[in-house]
Amino acid sequence: MTSGFLTTHVLDTAKGLPAAGVEIVLYRVTGDSREKIARAVTNEDGRTDAPILPAEQFETGTYELVFHAGDYLRRTGQAGDAPLFLDLIPLRFGISDADSHYHVPLLLSPFSYSTYRGS
């Protein structure tokens, strides 16, 4: 059994606050197909209440986190005119070490985002 796990969080860099209520869907990617394996919503701290991919499901491979940023931006009055510049934000990344903690956060504003491998 592996000891690794995957976490994420969302920070609203325009407001300088955690982004609460952002839906996040996790997919396992194999070739040209994706399999939905988890869904979570960020809490008041902009984090999911538990790892989005816990140790018992964790394995190496390619994954994609899809952040439903548009819903959050509309709800917080930051969306601007339709169509939104940012709506669904997919982040595809690889996990190569089954015994490590992978943290993939999203730093979000209405017109930009960034990510990194955190700790």
CSV table of N, CA, C and O in Angstrom, one decimal:
chain,number,residue,atom,x,y,z
A,1,MET,N,0.8,-1.2,0.0
A,1,MET,CA,0.0,0.0,0.0
A,1,MET,C,0.9,1.2,0.0
A,1,MET,O,1.9,1.3,0.7
A,2,THR,N,0.4,2.2,-0.7
A,2,THR,CA,1.2,3.5,-0.8
A,2,THR,C,0.9,4.4,0.4
A,2,THR,O,-0.1,4.2,1.1
A,3,SER,N,1.8,5.3,0.6
A,3,SER,CA,1.6,6.3,1.7
A,3,SER,C,1.4,7.7,1.2
A,3,SER,O,1.2,8.6,2.0
A,4,GLY,N,1.4,7.9,-0.1
A,4,GLY,CA,1.2,9.2,-0.7
A,4,GLY,C,-0.3,9.6,-0.7
A,4,GLY,O,-1.2,8.8,-0.5
A,5,PHE,N,-0.5,10.9,-1.0
A,5,PHE,CA,-1.8,11.4,-1.1
A,5,PHE,C,-1.8,12.8,-1.8
A,5,PHE,O,-0.7,13.4,-2.0
A,6,LEU,N,-2.9,13.2,-2.3
A,6,LEU,CA,-3.0,14.5,-3.1
A,6,LEU,C,-4.0,15.5,-2.4
A,6,LEU,O,-5.1,15.1,-2.0
A,7,THR,N,-3.5,16.7,-2.2
A,7,THR,CA,-4.3,17.8,-1.6
A,7,THR,C,-4.3,18.9,-2.6
A,7,THR,O,-3.4,19.0,-3.5
A,8,THR,N,-5.2,19.9,-2.4
A,8,THR,CA,-5.3,21.1,-3.2
A,8,THR,C,-6.0,22.2,-2.4
A,8,THR,O,-6.6,21.9,-1.3
A,9,HIS,N,-5.9,23.4,-2.8
A,9,HIS,CA,-6.6,24.5,-2.2
A,9,HIS,C,-6.7,25.6,-3.2
A,9,HIS,O,-6.0,25.6,-4.2
A,10,VAL,N,-7.6,26.6,-3.0
A,10,VAL,CA,-7.8,27.7,-3.9
A,10,VAL,C,-7.7,29.0,-3.1
A,10,VAL,O,-8.3,29.1,-2.1
A,11,LEU,N,-6.8,29.9,-3.6
A,11,LEU,CA,-6.7,31.2,-3.0
A,11,LEU,C,-7.2,32.2,-4.1
A,11,LEU,O,-6.8,32.2,-5.2
A,12,ASP,N,-8.0,33.2,-3.6
A,12,ASP,CA,-8.5,34.3,-4.5
A,12,ASP,C,-7.5,35.4,-4.3
A,12,ASP,O,-7.5,36.1,-3.3
A,13,THR,N,-6.6,35.5,-5.3
A,13,THR,CA,-5.5,36.5,-5.2
A,13,THR,C,-6.0,37.9,-5.4
A,13,THR,O,-5.4,38.9,-5.0
A,14,ALA,N,-7.2,38.1,-6.1
A,14,ALA,CA,-7.8,39.4,-6.2
A,14,ALA,C,-8.3,40.0,-4.9
A,14,ALA,O,-8.2,41.2,-4.6
A,15,LYS,N,-8.8,39.1,-4.1
A,15,LYS,CA,-9.4,39.5,-2.8
A,15,LYS,C,-8.4,39.3,-1.7
A,15,LYS,O,-8.6,39.8,-0.6
A,16,GLY,N,-7.4,38.5,-1.9
A,16,GLY,CA,-6.4,38.2,-0.9
A,16,GLY,C,-7.0,37.3,0.2
A,16,GLY,O,-6.6,37.4,1.4
A,17,LEU,N,-7.9,36.4,-0.2
A,17,LEU,CA,-8.6,35.5,0.7
A,17,LEU,C,-8.7,34.1,0.2
A,17,LEU,O,-8.6,33.9,-1.1
A,18,PRO,N,-8.9,33.1,1.0
A,18,PRO,CA,-9.2,31.7,0.5
A,18,PRO,C,-10.5,31.8,-0.3
A,18,PRO,O,-11.4,32.6,0.0
A,19,ALA,N,-10.6,30.9,-1.3
A,19,ALA,CA,-11.8,30.8,-2.1
A,19,ALA,C,-12.6,29.7,-1.6
A,19,ALA,O,-12.4,28.5,-1.9
A,20,ALA,N,-13.7,30.0,-0.9
A,20,ALA,CA,-14.6,29.0,-0.4
A,20,ALA,C,-15.7,28.7,-1.4
A,20,ALA,O,-16.1,29.6,-2.2
A,21,GLY,N,-16.1,27.4,-1.4
A,21,GLY,CA,-17.2,27.0,-2.3
A,21,GLY,C,-16.8,26.7,-3.7
A,21,GLY,O,-17.7,26.7,-4.6
A,22,VAL,N,-15.6,26.5,-4.0
A,22,VAL,CA,-15.1,26.1,-5.4
A,22,VAL,C,-15.3,24.6,-5.6
A,22,VAL,O,-14.7,23.9,-4.8
A,23,GLU,N,-16.0,24.2,-6.5
A,23,GLU,CA,-16.1,22.8,-6.9
A,23,GLU,C,-14.8,22.4,-7.6
A,23,GLU,O,-14.4,23.1,-8.5
A,24,ILE,N,-14.3,21.2,-7.2
A,24,ILE,CA,-13.1,20.7,-7.8
A,24,ILE,C,-13.4,19.2,-8.2
A,24,ILE,O,-13.9,18.5,-7.3
A,25,VAL,N,-13.1,18.8,-9.4
A,25,VAL,CA,-13.3,17.4,-9.8
A,25,VAL,C,-11.9,16.9,-10.2
A,25,VAL,O,-11.2,17.5,-10.9
A,26,LEU,N,-11.7,15.7,-9.8
A,26,LEU,CA,-10.4,15.0,-10.1
A,26,LEU,C,-10.6,13.8,-11.0
A,26,LEU,O,-11.5,13.0,-10.8
A,27,TYR,N,-9.8,13.8,-12.1
A,27,TYR,CA,-9.9,12.7,-13.1
A,27,TYR,C,-8.5,12.0,-13.1
A,27,TYR,O,-7.5,12.6,-13.0
A,28,ARG,N,-8.6,10.7,-13.4
A,28,ARG,CA,-7.4,9.9,-13.7
A,28,ARG,C,-7.4,9.8,-15.2
A,28,ARG,O,-8.4,9.5,-15.9
A,29,VAL,N,-6.2,10.2,-15.8
A,29,VAL,CA,-6.1,10.3,-17.3
A,29,VAL,C,-5.3,9.1,-17.8
A,29,VAL,O,-4.2,8.8,-17.3
A,30,THR,N,-5.9,8.4,-18.8
A,30,THR,CA,-5.2,7.2,-19.4
A,30,THR,C,-5.3,7.4,-20.9
A,30,THR,O,-6.5,7.3,-21.4
A,31,GLY,N,-4.2,7.7,-21.6
A,31,GLY,CA,-4.3,7.9,-23.0
A,31,GLY,C,-5.2,9.1,-23.3
A,31,GLY,O,-5.0,10.2,-22.8
A,32,ASP,N,-6.2,8.9,-24.2
A,32,ASP,CA,-7.1,10.0,-24.5
A,32,ASP,C,-8.4,10.0,-23.7
A,32,ASP,O,-9.3,10.7,-23.9
A,33,SER,N,-8.5,9.1,-22.6
A,33,SER,CA,-9.7,9.1,-21.8
A,33,SER,C,-9.4,9.6,-20.4
A,33,SER,O,-8.3,9.5,-19.9
A,34,ARG,N,-10.5,10.0,-19.7
A,34,ARG,CA,-10.4,10.5,-18.4
A,34,ARG,C,-11.5,9.7,-17.6
A,34,ARG,O,-12.6,9.6,-18.1
A,35,GLU,N,-11.2,9.4,-16.3
A,35,GLU,CA,-12.1,8.7,-15.4
A,35,GLU,C,-12.3,9.6,-14.2
A,35,GLU,O,-11.3,9.9,-13.5
A,36,LYS,N,-13.5,10.0,-13.9
A,36,LYS,CA,-13.8,10.9,-12.8
A,36,LYS,C,-13.6,10.0,-11.5
A,36,LYS,O,-14.2,8.9,-11.4
A,37,ILE,N,-12.8,10.4,-10.6
A,37,ILE,CA,-12.5,9.6,-9.4
A,37,ILE,C,-12.9,10.4,-8.1
A,37,ILE,O,-13.0,9.7,-7.1
A,38,ALA,N,-13.0,11.7,-8.1
A,38,ALA,CA,-13.3,12.4,-6.9
A,38,ALA,C,-13.9,13.7,-7.2
A,38,ALA,O,-13.7,14.3,-8.3
A,39,ARG,N,-14.7,14.2,-6.3
A,39,ARG,CA,-15.3,15.6,-6.4
A,39,ARG,C,-15.2,16.2,-4.9
A,39,ARG,O,-15.5,15.5,-4.0
A,40,ALA,N,-14.9,17.4,-4.8
A,40,ALA,CA,-14.9,18.1,-3.5
A,40,ALA,C,-15.2,19.6,-3.7
A,40,ALA,O,-15.2,20.1,-4.9
A,41,VAL,N,-15.6,20.2,-2.6
A,41,VAL,CA,-15.9,21.7,-2.6
A,41,VAL,C,-15.0,22.3,-1.5
A,41,VAL,O,-14.9,21.7,-0.4
A,42,THR,N,-14.4,23.4,-1.9
A,42,THR,CA,-13.5,24.0,-0.9
A,42,THR,C,-14.3,24.6,0.3
A,42,THR,O,-15.4,25.1,0.1
A,43,ASN,N,-13.7,24.5,1.5
A,43,ASN,CA,-14.3,25.1,2.7
A,43,ASN,C,-13.9,26.5,2.9
A,43,ASN,O,-13.3,27.1,2.0
A,44,GLU,N,-14.2,27.1,4.0
A,44,GLU,CA,-13.9,28.5,4.3
A,44,GLU,C,-12.4,28.9,4.2
A,44,GLU,O,-12.1,30.0,4.1
A,45,ASP,N,-11.6,27.8,4.4
A,45,ASP,CA,-10.1,28.1,4.3
A,45,ASP,C,-9.6,27.8,2.9
A,45,ASP,O,-8.4,27.8,2.6
A,46,GLY,N,-10.5,27.6,1.9
A,46,GLY,CA,-10.1,27.4,0.5
A,46,GLY,C,-9.6,26.0,0.3
A,46,GLY,O,-9.0,25.7,-0.8
A,47,ARG,N,-9.7,25.1,1.2
A,47,ARG,CA,-9.2,23.7,1.2
A,47,ARG,C,-10.3,22.7,1.1
A,47,ARG,O,-11.4,23.0,1.5
A,48,THR,N,-10.0,21.5,0.7
A,48,THR,CA,-10.9,20.4,0.8
A,48,THR,C,-10.8,19.9,2.2
A,48,THR,O,-9.8,19.9,2.8
A,49,ASP,N,-11.9,19.3,2.7
A,49,ASP,CA,-11.9,18.8,4.1
A,49,ASP,C,-11.0,17.6,4.3
A,49,ASP,O,-10.6,17.4,5.4
A,50,ALA,N,-10.8,16.9,3.2
A,50,ALA,CA,-9.9,15.7,3.3
A,50,ALA,C,-9.1,15.7,2.0
A,50,ALA,O,-9.4,16.4,1.0
A,51,PRO,N,-8.0,14.9,1.9
A,51,PRO,CA,-7.3,14.8,0.7
A,51,PRO,C,-8.2,14.5,-0.5
A,51,PRO,O,-9.1,13.6,-0.3
A,52,ILE,N,-8.1,15.1,-1.6
A,52,ILE,CA,-9.0,14.8,-2.7
A,52,ILE,C,-8.6,13.4,-3.3
A,52,ILE,O,-9.5,12.8,-3.9
A,53,LEU,N,-7.4,13.0,-3.1
A,53,LEU,CA,-7.0,11.6,-3.4
A,53,LEU,C,-6.3,11.0,-2.2
A,53,LEU,O,-5.1,11.3,-2.0
A,54,PRO,N,-7.0,10.3,-1.4
A,54,PRO,CA,-6.4,9.7,-0.2
A,54,PRO,C,-5.4,8.6,-0.5
A,54,PRO,O,-5.4,8.0,-1.6
A,55,ALA,N,-4.6,8.2,0.5
A,55,ALA,CA,-3.6,7.1,0.4
A,55,ALA,C,-4.2,5.8,-0.2
A,55,ALA,O,-3.5,5.2,-1.0
A,56,GLU,N,-5.4,5.4,0.2
A,56,GLU,CA,-5.9,4.2,-0.2
A,56,GLU,C,-6.3,4.1,-1.7
A,56,GLU,O,-6.4,3.1,-2.3
A,57,GLN,N,-6.4,5.3,-2.4
A,57,GLN,CA,-6.6,5.4,-3.8
A,57,GLN,C,-5.4,5.9,-4.6
A,57,GLN,O,-5.5,6.0,-5.8
A,58,PHE,N,-4.4,6.3,-3.9
A,58,PHE,CA,-3.3,7.0,-4.5
A,58,PHE,C,-2.4,6.0,-5.3
A,58,PHE,O,-2.1,4.9,-4.9
A,59,GLU,N,-2.1,6.4,-6.6
A,59,GLU,CA,-1.2,5.6,-7.4
A,59,GLU,C,-0.5,6.6,-8.4
A,59,GLU,O,-1.0,7.7,-8.7
A,60,THR,N,0.6,6.2,-8.9
A,60,THR,CA,1.3,7.0,-9.9
A,60,THR,C,0.4,7.1,-11.2
A,60,THR,O,-0.4,6.2,-11.4
A,61,GLY,N,0.7,8.1,-12.0
A,61,GLY,CA,0.0,8.3,-13.2
A,61,GLY,C,-0.3,9.7,-13.5
A,61,GLY,O,0.2,10.6,-12.9
A,62,THR,N,-1.1,9.9,-14.5
A,62,THR,CA,-1.5,11.3,-14.9
A,62,THR,C,-2.9,11.6,-14.4
A,62,THR,O,-3.8,10.8,-14.5
A,63,TYR,N,-3.0,12.8,-13.9
A,63,TYR,CA,-4.3,13.3,-13.3
A,63,TYR,C,-4.7,14.6,-13.8
A,63,TYR,O,-3.8,15.4,-14.3
A,64,GLU,N,-5.9,15.0,-13.6
A,64,GLU,CA,-6.4,16.3,-14.0
A,64,GLU,C,-7.4,16.8,-12.9
A,64,GLU,O,-8.3,16.1,-12.6
A,65,LEU,N,-7.0,17.9,-12.4
A,65,LEU,CA,-8.0,18.7,-11.5
A,65,LEU,C,-8.7,19.7,-12.3
A,65,LEU,O,-8.0,20.4,-13.1
A,66,VAL,N,-10.0,19.7,-12.2
A,66,VAL,CA,-10.8,20.8,-12.9
A,66,VAL,C,-11.5,21.6,-11.9
A,66,VAL,O,-12.3,21.1,-11.1
A,67,PHE,N,-11.1,22.9,-11.8
A,67,PHE,CA,-11.6,23.8,-10.9
A,67,PHE,C,-12.7,24.6,-11.6
A,67,PHE,O,-12.6,25.2,-12.6
A,68,HIS,N,-13.9,24.6,-10.9
A,68,HIS,CA,-15.1,25.4,-11.5
A,68,HIS,C,-15.0,26.8,-11.0
A,68,HIS,O,-15.8,27.3,-10.2
A,69,ALA,N,-14.0,27.5,-11.6
A,69,ALA,CA,-13.8,28.9,-11.2
A,69,ALA,C,-14.9,29.9,-11.5
A,69,ALA,O,-15.1,30.8,-10.8
A,70,GLY,N,-15.5,29.7,-12.7
A,70,GLY,CA,-16.5,30.6,-13.2
A,70,GLY,C,-17.7,30.7,-12.2
A,70,GLY,O,-18.2,31.8,-11.9
A,71,ASP,N,-18.1,29.6,-11.6
A,71,ASP,CA,-19.2,29.6,-10.6
A,71,ASP,C,-18.8,30.5,-9.4
A,71,ASP,O,-19.6,31.3,-8.9
A,72,TYR,N,-17.6,30.3,-9.0
A,72,TYR,CA,-17.1,31.1,-7.8
A,72,TYR,C,-17.0,32.5,-8.2
A,72,TYR,O,-17.4,33.4,-7.4
A,73,LEU,N,-16.5,32.9,-9.4
A,73,LEU,CA,-16.3,34.3,-9.8
A,73,LEU,C,-17.7,34.9,-9.9
A,73,LEU,O,-17.8,36.1,-9.5
A,74,ARG,N,-18.7,34.2,-10.5
A,74,ARG,CA,-20.0,34.8,-10.6
A,74,ARG,C,-20.6,35.0,-9.2
A,74,ARG,O,-21.2,36.1,-8.9
A,75,ARG,N,-20.4,34.1,-8.3
A,75,ARG,CA,-21.0,34.2,-7.0
A,75,ARG,C,-20.4,35.3,-6.2
A,75,ARG,O,-21.0,35.9,-5.3
A,76,THR,N,-19.1,35.6,-6.4
A,76,THR,CA,-18.4,36.7,-5.6
A,76,THR,C,-18.4,38.0,-6.4
A,76,THR,O,-17.8,39.0,-5.9
A,77,GLY,N,-19.2,38.1,-7.5
A,77,GLY,CA,-19.3,39.4,-8.2
A,77,GLY,C,-18.0,39.8,-9.0
A,77,GLY,O,-17.9,41.0,-9.3
A,78,GLN,N,-17.2,38.8,-9.3
A,78,GLN,CA,-16.0,39.1,-10.0
A,78,GLN,C,-16.0,38.6,-11.5
A,78,GLN,O,-15.0,38.7,-12.2
A,79,ALA,N,-17.1,38.1,-12.0
A,79,ALA,CA,-17.1,37.5,-13.3
A,79,ALA,C,-17.0,38.4,-14.4
A,79,ALA,O,-16.4,38.0,-15.4
A,80,GLY,N,-17.5,39.6,-14.4
A,80,GLY,CA,-17.4,40.5,-15.5
A,80,GLY,C,-18.4,40.0,-16.6
A,80,GLY,O,-19.3,39.3,-16.3
A,81,ASP,N,-18.2,40.5,-17.8
A,81,ASP,CA,-19.2,40.3,-18.9
A,81,ASP,C,-19.0,38.8,-19.4
A,81,ASP,O,-17.9,38.2,-19.4
A,82,ALA,N,-20.1,38.3,-19.9
A,82,ALA,CA,-20.1,37.0,-20.6
A,82,ALA,C,-19.6,37.1,-22.0
A,82,ALA,O,-19.8,38.1,-22.6
A,83,PRO,N,-18.9,36.2,-22.5
A,83,PRO,CA,-18.5,34.9,-21.8
A,83,PRO,C,-17.3,35.2,-20.9
A,83,PRO,O,-16.5,36.2,-21.1
A,84,LEU,N,-17.2,34.5,-19.8
A,84,LEU,CA,-16.2,34.6,-18.8
A,84,LEU,C,-14.8,34.4,-19.4
A,84,LEU,O,-14.7,33.5,-20.3
A,85,PHE,N,-13.8,35.1,-19.0
A,85,PHE,CA,-12.5,34.9,-19.4
A,85,PHE,C,-12.0,33.5,-18.9
A,85,PHE,O,-11.4,32.7,-19.6
A,86,LEU,N,-12.3,33.2,-17.6
A,86,LEU,CA,-12.0,32.0,-17.0
A,86,LEU,C,-13.2,31.3,-16.5
A,86,LEU,O,-14.0,32.0,-15.8
A,87,ASP,N,-13.4,30.1,-16.8
A,87,ASP,CA,-14.6,29.3,-16.3
A,87,ASP,C,-14.1,28.0,-15.7
A,87,ASP,O,-13.9,28.0,-14.5
A,88,LEU,N,-14.0,27.0,-16.5
A,88,LEU,CA,-13.4,25.8,-16.0
A,88,LEU,C,-11.9,25.8,-16.2
A,88,LEU,O,-11.4,26.1,-17.3
A,89,ILE,N,-11.1,25.5,-15.2
A,89,ILE,CA,-9.7,25.5,-15.3
A,89,ILE,C,-9.1,24.1,-15.0
A,89,ILE,O,-9.2,23.6,-13.9
A,90,PRO,N,-8.7,23.5,-16.1
A,90,PRO,CA,-8.1,22.1,-16.0
A,90,PRO,C,-6.6,22.2,-15.7
A,90,PRO,O,-5.9,23.0,-16.4
A,91,LEU,N,-6.1,21.5,-14.7
A,91,LEU,CA,-4.7,21.4,-14.5
A,91,LEU,C,-4.3,19.9,-14.6
A,91,LEU,O,-4.7,19.1,-13.8
A,92,ARG,N,-3.5,19.6,-15.6
A,92,ARG,CA,-3.1,18.2,-15.8
A,92,ARG,C,-1.7,18.1,-15.3
A,92,ARG,O,-0.8,18.9,-15.6
A,93,PHE,N,-1.4,17.0,-14.5
A,93,PHE,CA,-0.1,16.8,-13.9
A,93,PHE,C,0.2,15.3,-13.7
A,93,PHE,O,-0.8,14.5,-13.8
A,94,GLY,N,1.4,15.0,-13.5
A,94,GLY,CA,1.8,13.6,-13.2
A,94,GLY,C,2.2,13.4,-11.8
A,94,GLY,O,2.8,14.3,-11.2
A,95,ILE,N,1.9,12.2,-11.3
A,95,ILE,CA,2.4,11.7,-10.0
A,95,ILE,C,3.3,10.6,-10.3
A,95,ILE,O,2.9,9.5,-10.9
A,96,SER,N,4.6,10.7,-9.9
A,96,SER,CA,5.6,9.7,-10.2
A,96,SER,C,6.1,9.0,-8.9
A,96,SER,O,6.8,8.0,-9.1
A,97,ASP,N,5.7,9.5,-7.8
A,97,ASP,CA,6.2,8.9,-6.5
A,97,ASP,C,5.0,8.5,-5.7
A,97,ASP,O,4.4,9.4,-5.1
A,98,ALA,N,4.7,7.3,-5.5
A,98,ALA,CA,3.5,6.8,-4.8
A,98,ALA,C,3.6,7.0,-3.3
A,98,ALA,O,2.6,6.8,-2.6
A,99,ASP,N,4.7,7.4,-2.8
A,99,ASP,CA,4.9,7.5,-1.4
A,99,ASP,C,5.1,9.0,-1.0
A,99,ASP,O,5.5,9.3,0.2
A,100,SER,N,4.7,9.9,-1.8
A,100,SER,CA,4.9,11.4,-1.5
A,100,SER,C,3.6,12.1,-1.4
A,100,SER,O,2.5,11.6,-2.0
A,101,HIS,N,3.6,13.2,-0.7
A,101,HIS,CA,2.4,14.1,-0.7
A,101,HIS,C,2.5,15.0,-1.8
A,101,HIS,O,3.5,15.7,-2.0
A,102,TYR,N,1.5,15.1,-2.7
A,102,TYR,CA,1.5,16.0,-3.8
A,102,TYR,C,0.4,17.1,-3.4
A,102,TYR,O,-0.7,16.7,-3.0
A,103,HIS,N,0.8,18.3,-3.5
A,103,HIS,CA,-0.1,19.4,-3.2
A,103,HIS,C,-0.2,20.3,-4.4
A,103,HIS,O,0.9,20.8,-4.9
A,104,VAL,N,-1.4,20.5,-5.0
A,104,VAL,CA,-1.5,21.2,-6.3
A,104,VAL,C,-2.5,22.3,-6.0
A,104,VAL,O,-3.7,22.1,-6.2
A,105,PRO,N,-2.1,23.5,-5.6
A,105,PRO,CA,-3.0,24.6,-5.3
A,105,PRO,C,-3.3,25.5,-6.6
A,105,PRO,O,-2.6,25.4,-7.6
A,106,LEU,N,-4.4,26.2,-6.5
A,106,LEU,CA,-4.7,27.2,-7.6
A,106,LEU,C,-4.8,28.6,-7.0
A,106,LEU,O,-5.4,28.8,-6.0
A,107,LEU,N,-4.0,29.5,-7.6
A,107,LEU,CA,-4.1,30.9,-7.2
A,107,LEU,C,-4.9,31.6,-8.3
A,107,LEU,O,-4.5,31.5,-9.5
A,108,LEU,N,-6.0,32.2,-7.9
A,108,LEU,CA,-7.1,32.6,-8.9
A,108,LEU,C,-7.4,34.0,-8.8
A,108,LEU,O,-7.5,34.6,-7.7
A,109,SER,N,-7.6,34.7,-9.9
A,109,SER,CA,-8.2,36.0,-10.0
A,109,SER,C,-9.1,36.0,-11.3
A,109,SER,O,-9.1,35.0,-12.0
A,110,PRO,N,-9.9,37.0,-11.5
A,110,PRO,CA,-10.8,36.9,-12.7
A,110,PRO,C,-10.2,36.8,-14.0
A,110,PRO,O,-10.8,36.3,-15.0
A,111,PHE,N,-8.9,37.2,-14.1
A,111,PHE,CA,-8.2,37.2,-15.4
A,111,PHE,C,-6.9,36.4,-15.5
A,111,PHE,O,-6.2,36.5,-16.4
A,112,SER,N,-6.6,35.7,-14.4
A,112,SER,CA,-5.4,34.9,-14.4
A,112,SER,C,-5.4,33.8,-13.3
A,112,SER,O,-6.2,33.9,-12.4
A,113,TYR,N,-4.5,32.9,-13.5
A,113,TYR,CA,-4.4,31.8,-12.5
A,113,TYR,C,-3.0,31.3,-12.6
A,113,TYR,O,-2.3,31.4,-13.6
A,114,SER,N,-2.5,30.7,-11.5
A,114,SER,CA,-1.2,30.0,-11.5
A,114,SER,C,-1.3,28.8,-10.5
A,114,SER,O,-2.2,28.8,-9.7
A,115,THR,N,-0.4,27.9,-10.7
A,115,THR,CA,-0.3,26.8,-9.8
A,115,THR,C,1.2,26.4,-9.6
A,115,THR,O,2.1,27.0,-10.3
A,116,TYR,N,1.4,25.5,-8.7
A,116,TYR,CA,2.8,25.0,-8.5
A,116,TYR,C,2.6,23.7,-7.7
A,116,TYR,O,1.5,23.4,-7.2
A,117,ARG,N,3.7,23.0,-7.5
A,117,ARG,CA,3.7,21.8,-6.7
A,117,ARG,C,4.1,22.3,-5.3
A,117,ARG,O,5.2,22.7,-5.0
A,118,GLY,N,3.1,22.3,-4.4
A,118,GLY,CA,3.4,22.8,-3.0
A,118,GLY,C,3.8,21.6,-2.1
A,118,GLY,O,4.1,20.5,-2.6
A,119,SER,N,3.8,21.9,-0.8
A,119,SER,CA,4.2,20.9,0.2
A,119,SER,C,3.1,20.7,1.2
A,119,SER,O,2.1,21.5,1.3
